[in-house]
């Protein structure tokens, strides 16, 4: 009896080992992932994103990306990179595609198409079971994991850089409606009219401008009206804004880009003041509770009422 039990246990152990070998298949190489395209995205210097009747064109200039259509403005390099990475998405499966099958995969009315040089990626519907996106490239249908649709359907303004000034901006002149200042050859700032504590606080103000970012961006197709704000950079470039609104949100328009930047909160207040005071906080008047009244001597089961001072 005991020997039979040992034999059964030995057989179970052998089966377990064989099962593990069959499952893990030692020495077997994982199948190589097949990218959606062979495009070398680091060499791409222009791309086009078609969304129905709308077209967004992005082009690289001087090492940085720009939105060149439907308007011209500096782009967010990271956002553009996310769009380019779609071309390297893994193709889980691919099939030959016939012209009469376009509607079946919603490729007759695609959500978007992305053109990278000679390669055109057309994005159709999604597989309802595995939620993989149908992508057409030439006469081939690909199925890919869909984690990029938000980039394909984004608006042109979503690709605009939210920084108000270039990344490496060095300010040497600033003119607000109330005063202006310029960096002299001696390294000191000259203010017109003179500002109390100007030399002390100008560095902090410039730091705020160099790091300022908008929380929202809109494209304007009309001339903005308001006070002018000028910033001169060390490389000779000028950045000019129109102050459309100061409160409750700061709205600044770059007329040359046709872009309105929205800045809120403390960062907005610091951009327009040389020495901003701390934000005022409203405090509600509260009265201190009166000292508890001393207990009155009990008289006939009732307490004598004593007024507190």
PDB file of C-alpha atoms in Angstrom:
ATOM      1  CA  UNK A   1       0.000   0.000   0.000  1.00  0.00           C
ATOM      2  CA  UNK A   2       2.747   2.339   0.944  1.00  0.00           C
ATOM      3  CA  UNK A   3       4.783   1.486  -2.186  1.00  0.00           C
ATOM      4  CA  UNK A   4       1.735   2.191  -4.424  1.00  0.00           C
ATOM      5  CA  UNK A   5       1.278   5.610  -2.796  1.00  0.00           C
ATOM      6  CA  UNK A   6       4.941   6.409  -3.387  1.00  0.00           C
ATOM      7  CA  UNK A   7       4.573   5.345  -7.022  1.00  0.00           C
ATOM      8  CA  UNK A   8       1.535   7.620  -7.500  1.00  0.00           C
ATOM      9  CA  UNK A   9       3.343  10.552  -5.931  1.00  0.00           C
ATOM     10  CA  UNK A  10       6.325   9.943  -8.215  1.00  0.00           C
ATOM     11  CA  UNK A  11       4.061   9.893 -11.289  1.00  0.00           C
ATOM     12  CA  UNK A  12       2.399  13.143 -10.193  1.00  0.00           C
ATOM     13  CA  UNK A  13       5.797  14.781  -9.778  1.00  0.00           C
ATOM     14  CA  UNK A  14       6.853  13.634 -13.257  1.00  0.00           C
ATOM     15  CA  UNK A  15       3.610  14.974 -14.764  1.00  0.00           C
ATOM     16  CA  UNK A  16       4.120  18.313 -12.996  1.00  0.00           C
ATOM     17  CA  UNK A  17       7.634  18.619 -14.425  1.00  0.00           C
ATOM     18  CA  UNK A  18       6.454  17.699 -17.944  1.00  0.00           C
ATOM     19  CA  UNK A  19       3.616  20.213 -17.655  1.00  0.00           C
ATOM     20  CA  UNK A  20       6.013  22.975 -16.643  1.00  0.00           C
ATOM     21  CA  UNK A  21       8.290  22.137 -19.564  1.00  0.00           C
ATOM     22  CA  UNK A  22       5.373  22.197 -21.993  1.00  0.00           C
ATOM     23  CA  UNK A  23       4.140  25.519 -20.599  1.00  0.00           C
ATOM     24  CA  UNK A  24       7.391  27.446 -20.411  1.00  0.00           C
ATOM     25  CA  UNK A  25       9.052  25.746 -23.411  1.00  0.00           C
ATOM     26  CA  UNK A  26      12.659  26.436 -22.391  1.00  0.00           C
ATOM     27  CA  UNK A  27      14.833  27.603 -25.261  1.00  0.00           C
ATOM     28  CA  UNK A  28      11.885  28.888 -27.274  1.00  0.00           C
ATOM     29  CA  UNK A  29      12.270  32.514 -28.355  1.00  0.00           C
ATOM     30  CA  UNK A  30       9.433  34.968 -27.964  1.00  0.00           C
ATOM     31  CA  UNK A  31       8.069  36.076 -31.336  1.00  0.00           C
ATOM     32  CA  UNK A  32       9.493  39.441 -32.362  1.00  0.00           C
ATOM     33  CA  UNK A  33       7.050  42.344 -32.239  1.00  0.00           C
ATOM     34  CA  UNK A  34       6.173  43.745 -35.640  1.00  0.00           C
ATOM     35  CA  UNK A  35       5.932  47.551 -35.742  1.00  0.00           C
ATOM     36  CA  UNK A  36       3.083  49.128 -37.641  1.00  0.00           C
ATOM     37  CA  UNK A  37       5.535  50.867 -40.001  1.00  0.00           C
ATOM     38  CA  UNK A  38       9.241  50.999 -40.700  1.00  0.00           C
ATOM     39  CA  UNK A  39       9.279  54.801 -40.517  1.00  0.00           C
ATOM     40  CA  UNK A  40      12.332  56.230 -38.706  1.00  0.00           C
ATOM     41  CA  UNK A  41      10.457  58.774 -36.636  1.00  0.00           C
ATOM     42  CA  UNK A  42      13.624  60.623 -35.588  1.00  0.00           C
ATOM     43  CA  UNK A  43      14.155  61.569 -39.224  1.00  0.00           C
ATOM     44  CA  UNK A  44      10.611  62.828 -39.809  1.00  0.00           C
ATOM     45  CA  UNK A  45      10.526  66.619 -40.136  1.00  0.00           C
ATOM     46  CA  UNK A  46       6.921  67.115 -41.244  1.00  0.00           C
ATOM     47  CA  UNK A  47       3.637  65.319 -40.693  1.00  0.00           C
ATOM     48  CA  UNK A  48       0.003  65.844 -41.501  1.00  0.00           C
ATOM     49  CA  UNK A  49      -3.010  64.831 -39.406  1.00  0.00           C
ATOM     50  CA  UNK A  50      -6.303  64.742 -41.290  1.00  0.00           C
ATOM     51  CA  UNK A  51      -9.524  64.830 -39.239  1.00  0.00           C
ATOM     52  CA  UNK A  52     -12.480  64.825 -41.608  1.00  0.00           C
ATOM     53  CA  UNK A  53     -12.301  68.178 -43.407  1.00  0.00           C
ATOM     54  CA  UNK A  54      -9.714  69.565 -40.948  1.00  0.00           C
ATOM     55  CA  UNK A  55      -5.972  69.299 -41.419  1.00  0.00           C
ATOM     56  CA  UNK A  56      -3.220  69.853 -38.855  1.00  0.00           C
ATOM     57  CA  UNK A  57       0.290  70.208 -40.251  1.00  0.00           C
ATOM     58  CA  UNK A  58       3.330  70.006 -37.981  1.00  0.00           C
ATOM     59  CA  UNK A  59       6.849  70.815 -39.157  1.00  0.00           C
ATOM     60  CA  UNK A  60      10.264  70.869 -37.497  1.00  0.00           C
ATOM     61  CA  UNK A  61      12.162  74.175 -37.537  1.00  0.00           C
ATOM     62  CA  UNK A  62      15.485  74.760 -35.851  1.00  0.00           C
ATOM     63  CA  UNK A  63      15.231  71.524 -33.906  1.00  0.00           C
ATOM     64  CA  UNK A  64      11.739  72.255 -32.549  1.00  0.00           C
ATOM     65  CA  UNK A  65       8.278  71.414 -33.813  1.00  0.00           C
ATOM     66  CA  UNK A  66       5.817  74.026 -35.019  1.00  0.00           C
ATOM     67  CA  UNK A  67       2.155  73.974 -35.895  1.00  0.00           C
ATOM     68  CA  UNK A  68       2.203  75.296 -39.471  1.00  0.00           C
ATOM     69  CA  UNK A  69      -1.492  74.768 -40.303  1.00  0.00           C
ATOM     70  CA  UNK A  70      -4.229  75.825 -39.720  1.00  0.00           C
ATOM     71  CA  UNK A  71      -2.134  78.577 -38.066  1.00  0.00           C
ATOM     72  CA  UNK A  72       1.514  79.098 -37.168  1.00  0.00           C
ATOM     73  CA  UNK A  73       2.717  78.692 -33.571  1.00  0.00           C
ATOM     74  CA  UNK A  74       5.413  76.799 -31.640  1.00  0.00           C
ATOM     75  CA  UNK A  75       4.359  73.245 -30.849  1.00  0.00           C
ATOM     76  CA  UNK A  76       4.838  71.105 -27.779  1.00  0.00           C
ATOM     77  CA  UNK A  77       7.659  68.730 -28.780  1.00  0.00           C
ATOM     78  CA  UNK A  78       6.480  66.054 -26.354  1.00  0.00           C
ATOM     79  CA  UNK A  79       2.930  66.037 -27.752  1.00  0.00           C
ATOM     80  CA  UNK A  80       4.249  65.755 -31.299  1.00  0.00           C
ATOM     81  CA  UNK A  81       6.500  62.890 -30.229  1.00  0.00           C
ATOM     82  CA  UNK A  82       3.457  61.027 -28.910  1.00  0.00           C
ATOM     83  CA  UNK A  83       1.847  61.408 -32.323  1.00  0.00           C
ATOM     84  CA  UNK A  84       4.952  60.111 -34.078  1.00  0.00           C
ATOM     85  CA  UNK A  85       5.181  57.093 -31.764  1.00  0.00           C
ATOM     86  CA  UNK A  86       1.930  55.781 -33.234  1.00  0.00           C
ATOM     87  CA  UNK A  87       3.936  54.726 -36.289  1.00  0.00           C
ATOM     88  CA  UNK A  88       5.941  52.308 -34.078  1.00  0.00           C
ATOM     89  CA  UNK A  89       2.891  50.742 -32.420  1.00  0.00           C
ATOM     90  CA  UNK A  90       2.997  46.941 -32.498  1.00  0.00           C
ATOM     91  CA  UNK A  91       0.846  45.336 -35.175  1.00  0.00           C
ATOM     92  CA  UNK A  92      -0.879  42.404 -33.482  1.00  0.00           C
ATOM     93  CA  UNK A  93      -2.173  41.004 -36.795  1.00  0.00           C
ATOM     94  CA  UNK A  94      -2.324  41.989 -40.450  1.00  0.00           C
ATOM     95  CA  UNK A  95      -4.475  40.909 -43.403  1.00  0.00           C
ATOM     96  CA  UNK A  96      -4.923  41.729 -47.048  1.00  0.00           C
ATOM     97  CA  UNK A  97      -7.663  44.329 -47.472  1.00  0.00           C
ATOM     98  CA  UNK A  98     -10.117  44.412 -50.347  1.00  0.00           C
ATOM     99  CA  UNK A  99     -11.721  47.692 -51.533  1.00  0.00           C
ATOM    100  CA  UNK A 100     -15.231  46.440 -50.756  1.00  0.00           C
ATOM    101  CA  UNK A 101     -14.256  45.791 -47.108  1.00  0.00           C
ATOM    102  CA  UNK A 102     -13.582  49.420 -46.173  1.00  0.00           C
ATOM    103  CA  UNK A 103     -17.045  50.056 -44.726  1.00  0.00           C
ATOM    104  CA  UNK A 104     -16.846  46.836 -42.714  1.00  0.00           C
ATOM    105  CA  UNK A 105     -13.906  48.248 -40.756  1.00  0.00           C
ATOM    106  CA  UNK A 106     -15.166  51.868 -40.802  1.00  0.00           C
ATOM    107  CA  UNK A 107     -12.295  52.831 -43.066  1.00  0.00           C
ATOM    108  CA  UNK A 108     -14.609  54.508 -45.563  1.00  0.00           C
ATOM    109  CA  UNK A 109     -15.131  57.265 -42.970  1.00  0.00           C
ATOM    110  CA  UNK A 110     -12.012  57.033 -40.797  1.00  0.00           C
ATOM    111  CA  UNK A 111     -11.599  58.905 -37.532  1.00  0.00           C
ATOM    112  CA  UNK A 112      -8.291  60.290 -38.825  1.00  0.00           C
ATOM    113  CA  UNK A 113      -5.345  59.690 -41.111  1.00  0.00           C
ATOM    114  CA  UNK A 114      -1.697  60.372 -40.361  1.00  0.00           C
ATOM    115  CA  UNK A 115       0.787  61.086 -43.140  1.00  0.00           C
ATOM    116  CA  UNK A 116       4.497  60.626 -42.444  1.00  0.00           C
ATOM    117  CA  UNK A 117       6.437  61.202 -45.655  1.00  0.00           C
ATOM    118  CA  UNK A 118       5.222  58.600 -48.160  1.00  0.00           C
ATOM    119  CA  UNK A 119       3.449  56.519 -45.499  1.00  0.00           C
ATOM    120  CA  UNK A 120      -0.248  57.106 -44.831  1.00  0.00           C
ATOM    121  CA  UNK A 121      -1.929  55.508 -41.822  1.00  0.00           C
ATOM    122  CA  UNK A 122      -5.732  55.474 -41.946  1.00  0.00           C
ATOM    123  CA  UNK A 123      -7.539  54.761 -38.666  1.00  0.00           C
ATOM    124  CA  UNK A 124     -10.948  53.102 -38.770  1.00  0.00           C
ATOM    125  CA  UNK A 125     -13.199  51.570 -36.151  1.00  0.00           C
ATOM    126  CA  UNK A 126     -12.337  49.272 -33.271  1.00  0.00           C
ATOM    127  CA  UNK A 127     -12.769  45.542 -32.815  1.00  0.00           C
ATOM    128  CA  UNK A 128     -15.764  45.278 -30.416  1.00  0.00           C
ATOM    129  CA  UNK A 129     -14.353  42.167 -28.730  1.00  0.00           C
ATOM    130  CA  UNK A 130     -10.697  43.003 -28.106  1.00  0.00           C
ATOM    131  CA  UNK A 131     -11.047  46.780 -28.665  1.00  0.00           C
ATOM    132  CA  UNK A 132      -8.169  46.837 -31.094  1.00  0.00           C
ATOM    133  CA  UNK A 133      -8.091  49.587 -33.695  1.00  0.00           C
ATOM    134  CA  UNK A 134      -8.250  48.853 -37.415  1.00  0.00           C
ATOM    135  CA  UNK A 135      -5.475  50.648 -39.299  1.00  0.00           C
ATOM    136  CA  UNK A 136      -5.069  50.656 -43.055  1.00  0.00           C
ATOM    137  CA  UNK A 137      -1.686  51.081 -44.690  1.00  0.00           C
ATOM    138  CA  UNK A 138      -1.899  50.637 -48.440  1.00  0.00           C
ATOM    139  CA  UNK A 139      -3.765  47.389 -49.094  1.00  0.00           C
ATOM    140  CA  UNK A 140      -3.037  45.921 -45.663  1.00  0.00           C
ATOM    141  CA  UNK A 141      -5.298  45.930 -42.629  1.00  0.00           C
ATOM    142  CA  UNK A 142      -3.608  45.972 -39.227  1.00  0.00           C
ATOM    143  CA  UNK A 143      -5.038  45.385 -35.770  1.00  0.00           C
ATOM    144  CA  UNK A 144      -3.305  47.379 -33.029  1.00  0.00           C
ATOM    145  CA  UNK A 145      -3.901  48.049 -29.366  1.00  0.00           C
ATOM    146  CA  UNK A 146      -5.653  51.398 -29.181  1.00  0.00           C
ATOM    147  CA  UNK A 147      -3.993  53.696 -26.643  1.00  0.00           C
ATOM    148  CA  UNK A 148      -3.484  56.662 -28.967  1.00  0.00           C
ATOM    149  CA  UNK A 149      -6.904  57.787 -30.244  1.00  0.00           C
ATOM    150  CA  UNK A 150      -6.855  60.936 -28.112  1.00  0.00           C
ATOM    151  CA  UNK A 151      -3.830  62.162 -30.068  1.00  0.00           C
ATOM    152  CA  UNK A 152      -5.578  61.600 -33.387  1.00  0.00           C
ATOM    153  CA  UNK A 153      -8.684  63.532 -32.375  1.00  0.00           C
ATOM    154  CA  UNK A 154      -6.936  66.413 -30.568  1.00  0.00           C
ATOM    155  CA  UNK A 155      -7.437  69.969 -31.781  1.00  0.00           C
ATOM    156  CA  UNK A 156      -4.639  71.986 -33.342  1.00  0.00           C
ATOM    157  CA  UNK A 157      -4.391  74.161 -30.215  1.00  0.00           C
ATOM    158  CA  UNK A 158      -3.729  71.016 -28.144  1.00  0.00           C
ATOM    159  CA  UNK A 159      -0.382  70.733 -29.940  1.00  0.00           C
ATOM    160  CA  UNK A 160       0.652  74.342 -29.217  1.00  0.00           C
ATOM    161  CA  UNK A 161       3.352  74.884 -26.596  1.00  0.00           C
ATOM    162  CA  UNK A 162       1.742  76.386 -23.489  1.00  0.00           C
ATOM    163  CA  UNK A 163       4.888  78.264 -22.480  1.00  0.00           C
ATOM    164  CA  UNK A 164       4.530  82.012 -23.001  1.00  0.00           C
ATOM    165  CA  UNK A 165       8.196  82.472 -23.904  1.00  0.00           C
ATOM    166  CA  UNK A 166      10.728  80.250 -25.686  1.00  0.00           C
ATOM    167  CA  UNK A 167      12.459  77.666 -23.510  1.00  0.00           C
ATOM    168  CA  UNK A 168      15.847  79.431 -23.605  1.00  0.00           C
ATOM    169  CA  UNK A 169      14.492  83.001 -23.483  1.00  0.00           C
ATOM    170  CA  UNK A 170      16.782  85.628 -21.919  1.00  0.00           C
ATOM    171  CA  UNK A 171      14.880  88.822 -21.270  1.00  0.00           C
ATOM    172  CA  UNK A 172      16.722  92.113 -21.603  1.00  0.00           C
ATOM    173  CA  UNK A 173      13.740  94.443 -21.990  1.00  0.00           C
ATOM    174  CA  UNK A 174      10.216  94.437 -20.623  1.00  0.00           C
ATOM    175  CA  UNK A 175       7.506  97.070 -21.049  1.00  0.00           C
ATOM    176  CA  UNK A 176       4.258  96.821 -19.127  1.00  0.00           C
ATOM    177  CA  UNK A 177       1.514  99.457 -19.449  1.00  0.00           C
ATOM    178  CA  UNK A 178       2.623 101.173 -16.217  1.00  0.00           C
ATOM    179  CA  UNK A 179       6.412 101.088 -16.610  1.00  0.00           C
ATOM    180  CA  UNK A 180       9.252  99.651 -18.632  1.00  0.00           C
ATOM    181  CA  UNK A 181      12.784  98.477 -17.907  1.00  0.00           C
ATOM    182  CA  UNK A 182      15.848  97.733 -19.976  1.00  0.00           C
ATOM    183  CA  UNK A 183      19.093  95.980 -19.111  1.00  0.00           C
ATOM    184  CA  UNK A 184      21.993  98.407 -19.521  1.00  0.00           C
ATOM    185  CA  UNK A 185      25.480  97.589 -20.744  1.00  0.00           C
ATOM    186  CA  UNK A 186      26.680  97.814 -17.145  1.00  0.00           C
ATOM    187  CA  UNK A 187      24.381  94.936 -16.183  1.00  0.00           C
ATOM    188  CA  UNK A 188      21.972  97.167 -14.277  1.00  0.00           C
ATOM    189  CA  UNK A 189      18.312  97.690 -15.045  1.00  0.00           C
ATOM    190  CA  UNK A 190      17.047 101.132 -15.969  1.00  0.00           C
ATOM    191  CA  UNK A 191      13.383 101.848 -15.183  1.00  0.00           C
ATOM    192  CA  UNK A 192      11.047 104.410 -16.733  1.00  0.00           C
ATOM    193  CA  UNK A 193       9.609 105.861 -14.613  1.00  0.00           C
ATOM    194  CA  UNK A 194      11.875 104.912 -11.668  1.00  0.00           C
ATOM    195  CA  UNK A 195      10.459 102.103  -9.533  1.00  0.00           C
ATOM    196  CA  UNK A 196      11.039 101.704  -5.807  1.00  0.00           C
ATOM    197  CA  UNK A 197      12.861  98.437  -5.255  1.00  0.00           C
ATOM    198  CA  UNK A 198      12.923  97.786  -8.995  1.00  0.00           C
ATOM    199  CA  UNK A 199      16.457  96.428  -9.109  1.00  0.00           C
ATOM    200  CA  UNK A 200      15.650  94.160  -6.159  1.00  0.00           C
ATOM    201  CA  UNK A 201      12.539  92.569  -7.624  1.00  0.00           C
ATOM    202  CA  UNK A 202      13.200  92.553 -11.375  1.00  0.00           C
ATOM    203  CA  UNK A 203      15.006  89.192 -11.234  1.00  0.00           C
ATOM    204  CA  UNK A 204      12.017  87.488  -9.640  1.00  0.00           C
ATOM    205  CA  UNK A 205       9.648  88.989 -12.200  1.00  0.00           C
ATOM    206  CA  UNK A 206      11.787  87.759 -15.102  1.00  0.00           C
ATOM    207  CA  UNK A 207      11.912  84.270 -13.574  1.00  0.00           C
ATOM    208  CA  UNK A 208       8.120  84.200 -13.471  1.00  0.00           C
ATOM    209  CA  UNK A 209       7.969  85.153 -17.140  1.00  0.00           C
ATOM    210  CA  UNK A 210      10.562  82.601 -18.206  1.00  0.00           C
ATOM    211  CA  UNK A 211       8.600  79.777 -16.561  1.00  0.00           C
ATOM    212  CA  UNK A 212       5.060  81.032 -17.240  1.00  0.00           C
ATOM    213  CA  UNK A 213       2.639  78.517 -18.746  1.00  0.00           C
ATOM    214  CA  UNK A 214      -0.967  78.826 -19.835  1.00  0.00           C
ATOM    215  CA  UNK A 215      -3.640  76.422 -18.629  1.00  0.00           C
ATOM    216  CA  UNK A 216      -5.614  76.877 -21.838  1.00  0.00           C
ATOM    217  CA  UNK A 217      -4.990  78.093 -25.380  1.00  0.00           C
ATOM    218  CA  UNK A 218      -7.414  79.362 -28.012  1.00  0.00           C
ATOM    219  CA  UNK A 219      -6.954  80.347 -31.629  1.00  0.00           C
ATOM    220  CA  UNK A 220      -8.238  83.801 -32.569  1.00  0.00           C
ATOM    221  CA  UNK A 221      -8.942  84.905 -36.123  1.00  0.00           C
ATOM    222  CA  UNK A 222      -9.523  88.561 -35.253  1.00  0.00           C
ATOM    223  CA  UNK A 223      -7.455  91.469 -33.978  1.00  0.00           C
ATOM    224  CA  UNK A 224      -7.362  91.650 -30.184  1.00  0.00           C
ATOM    225  CA  UNK A 225      -7.881  94.943 -28.355  1.00  0.00           C
ATOM    226  CA  UNK A 226      -6.274  95.927 -25.085  1.00  0.00           C
ATOM    227  CA  UNK A 227      -3.115  97.253 -23.459  1.00  0.00           C
ATOM    228  CA  UNK A 228       0.215  96.293 -24.974  1.00  0.00           C
ATOM    229  CA  UNK A 229       2.966  94.297 -23.279  1.00  0.00           C
ATOM    230  CA  UNK A 230       6.402  94.029 -24.872  1.00  0.00           C
ATOM    231  CA  UNK A 231       9.320  91.714 -24.068  1.00  0.00           C
ATOM    232  CA  UNK A 232      12.683  91.981 -25.816  1.00  0.00           C
ATOM    233  CA  UNK A 233      15.004  88.988 -25.832  1.00  0.00           C
ATOM    234  CA  UNK A 234      18.792  88.851 -25.917  1.00  0.00           C
ATOM    235  CA  UNK A 235      18.760  87.160 -29.341  1.00  0.00           C
ATOM    236  CA  UNK A 236      17.011  90.187 -30.846  1.00  0.00           C
ATOM    237  CA  UNK A 237      13.540  88.657 -30.965  1.00  0.00           C
ATOM    238  CA  UNK A 238      10.510  90.556 -29.699  1.00  0.00           C
ATOM    239  CA  UNK A 239       7.518  89.003 -27.984  1.00  0.00           C
ATOM    240  CA  UNK A 240       4.440  91.213 -27.908  1.00  0.00           C
ATOM    241  CA  UNK A 241       1.184  90.495 -26.114  1.00  0.00           C
ATOM    242  CA  UNK A 242      -2.161  92.239 -25.917  1.00  0.00           C
ATOM    243  CA  UNK A 243      -3.661  92.209 -22.422  1.00  0.00           C
ATOM    244  CA  UNK A 244      -7.272  91.378 -23.190  1.00  0.00           C
ATOM    245  CA  UNK A 245      -8.280  90.749 -19.582  1.00  0.00           C
ATOM    246  CA  UNK A 246      -6.630  90.887 -16.165  1.00  0.00           C
ATOM    247  CA  UNK A 247      -9.310  89.461 -13.870  1.00  0.00           C
ATOM    248  CA  UNK A 248     -10.476  86.907 -12.922  1.00  0.00           C
ATOM    249  CA  UNK A 249      -8.191  85.180 -15.449  1.00  0.00           C
ATOM    250  CA  UNK A 250      -5.300  86.793 -17.261  1.00  0.00           C
ATOM    251  CA  UNK A 251      -5.837  86.608 -21.031  1.00  0.00           C
ATOM    252  CA  UNK A 252      -2.827  87.422 -23.198  1.00  0.00           C
ATOM    253  CA  UNK A 253      -2.911  87.384 -26.985  1.00  0.00           C
ATOM    254  CA  UNK A 254       0.048  86.964 -29.314  1.00  0.00           C
ATOM    255  CA  UNK A 255      -1.284  88.609 -32.413  1.00  0.00           C
ATOM    256  CA  UNK A 256       1.497  87.230 -34.614  1.00  0.00           C
ATOM    257  CA  UNK A 257       0.391  83.683 -33.739  1.00  0.00           C
ATOM    258  CA  UNK A 258      -3.306  84.386 -33.388  1.00  0.00           C
ATOM    259  CA  UNK A 259      -3.126  82.618 -30.024  1.00  0.00           C
ATOM    260  CA  UNK A 260      -4.776  83.550 -26.727  1.00  0.00           C
ATOM    261  CA  UNK A 261      -3.111  82.269 -23.556  1.00  0.00           C
ATOM    262  CA  UNK A 262      -5.072  81.909 -20.325  1.00  0.00           C
ATOM    263  CA  UNK A 263      -3.117  82.164 -17.068  1.00  0.00           C
ATOM    264  CA  UNK A 264      -4.821  81.919 -13.687  1.00  0.00           C
ATOM    265  CA  UNK A 265      -4.173  82.361 -10.004  1.00  0.00           C
ATOM    266  CA  UNK A 266      -0.981  83.605  -8.410  1.00  0.00           C
ATOM    267  CA  UNK A 267       1.182  83.063 -11.532  1.00  0.00           C
ATOM    268  CA  UNK A 268      -1.069  85.436 -13.483  1.00  0.00           C
ATOM    269  CA  UNK A 269      -0.820  88.169 -10.845  1.00  0.00           C
ATOM    270  CA  UNK A 270       2.957  87.948 -10.673  1.00  0.00           C
ATOM    271  CA  UNK A 271       3.409  88.523 -14.397  1.00  0.00           C
ATOM    272  CA  UNK A 272       2.031  92.063 -14.270  1.00  0.00           C
ATOM    273  CA  UNK A 273       3.533  93.379 -11.048  1.00  0.00           C
ATOM    274  CA  UNK A 274       7.133  94.172 -10.159  1.00  0.00           C
ATOM    275  CA  UNK A 275       6.555  93.567  -6.471  1.00  0.00           C
ATOM    276  CA  UNK A 276       3.213  91.808  -6.022  1.00  0.00           C
ATOM    277  CA  UNK A 277       1.771  91.888  -2.554  1.00  0.00           C
ATOM    278  CA  UNK A 278       0.608  88.625  -1.012  1.00  0.00           C
ATOM    279  CA  UNK A 279      -2.906  87.732  -2.044  1.00  0.00           C
ATOM    280  CA  UNK A 280      -5.395  89.219   0.347  1.00  0.00           C
ATOM    281  CA  UNK A 281      -7.371  86.734   2.331  1.00  0.00           C
ATOM    282  CA  UNK A 282     -10.783  87.623   3.628  1.00  0.00           C
ATOM    283  CA  UNK A 283     -11.358  86.833   7.275  1.00  0.00           C
ATOM    284  CA  UNK A 284     -14.795  86.775   8.723  1.00  0.00           C
ATOM    285  CA  UNK A 285     -15.286  88.695  11.934  1.00  0.00           C
ATOM    286  CA  UNK A 286     -15.959  86.341  14.740  1.00  0.00           C
ATOM    287  CA  UNK A 287     -16.850  87.355  18.269  1.00  0.00           C
ATOM    288  CA  UNK A 288     -15.161  85.658  21.137  1.00  0.00           C
ATOM    289  CA  UNK A 289     -17.529  83.619  23.221  1.00  0.00           C
ATOM    290  CA  UNK A 290     -18.483  85.243  26.492  1.00  0.00           C
ATOM    291  CA  UNK A 291     -16.999  83.851  29.628  1.00  0.00           C
ATOM    292  CA  UNK A 292     -19.324  81.292  31.124  1.00  0.00           C
ATOM    293  CA  UNK A 293     -21.564  82.838  33.728  1.00  0.00           C
ATOM    294  CA  UNK A 294     -21.083  81.619  37.274  1.00  0.00           C
ATOM    295  CA  UNK A 295     -23.738  79.270  38.442  1.00  0.00           C
ATOM    296  CA  UNK A 296     -26.432  80.942  40.534  1.00  0.00           C
ATOM    297  CA  UNK A 297     -27.416  79.475  43.838  1.00  0.00           C
ATOM    298  CA  UNK A 298     -30.361  77.183  43.507  1.00  0.00           C
ATOM    299  CA  UNK A 299     -33.558  78.691  44.887  1.00  0.00           C
ATOM    300  CA  UNK A 300     -36.829  76.781  44.877  1.00  0.00           C
ATOM    301  CA  UNK A 301     -35.629  74.471  42.111  1.00  0.00           C
ATOM    302  CA  UNK A 302     -34.779  77.340  39.702  1.00  0.00           C
ATOM    303  CA  UNK A 303     -31.546  79.087  38.777  1.00  0.00           C
ATOM    304  CA  UNK A 304     -31.217  82.835  39.178  1.00  0.00           C
ATOM    305  CA  UNK A 305     -30.319  84.425  35.795  1.00  0.00           C
ATOM    306  CA  UNK A 306     -27.018  86.307  35.982  1.00  0.00           C
ATOM    307  CA  UNK A 307     -25.906  88.546  33.078  1.00  0.00           C
ATOM    308  CA  UNK A 308     -22.406  88.026  31.850  1.00  0.00           C
ATOM    309  CA  UNK A 309     -20.215  91.115  31.504  1.00  0.00           C
TER     310      UNK A 309
END
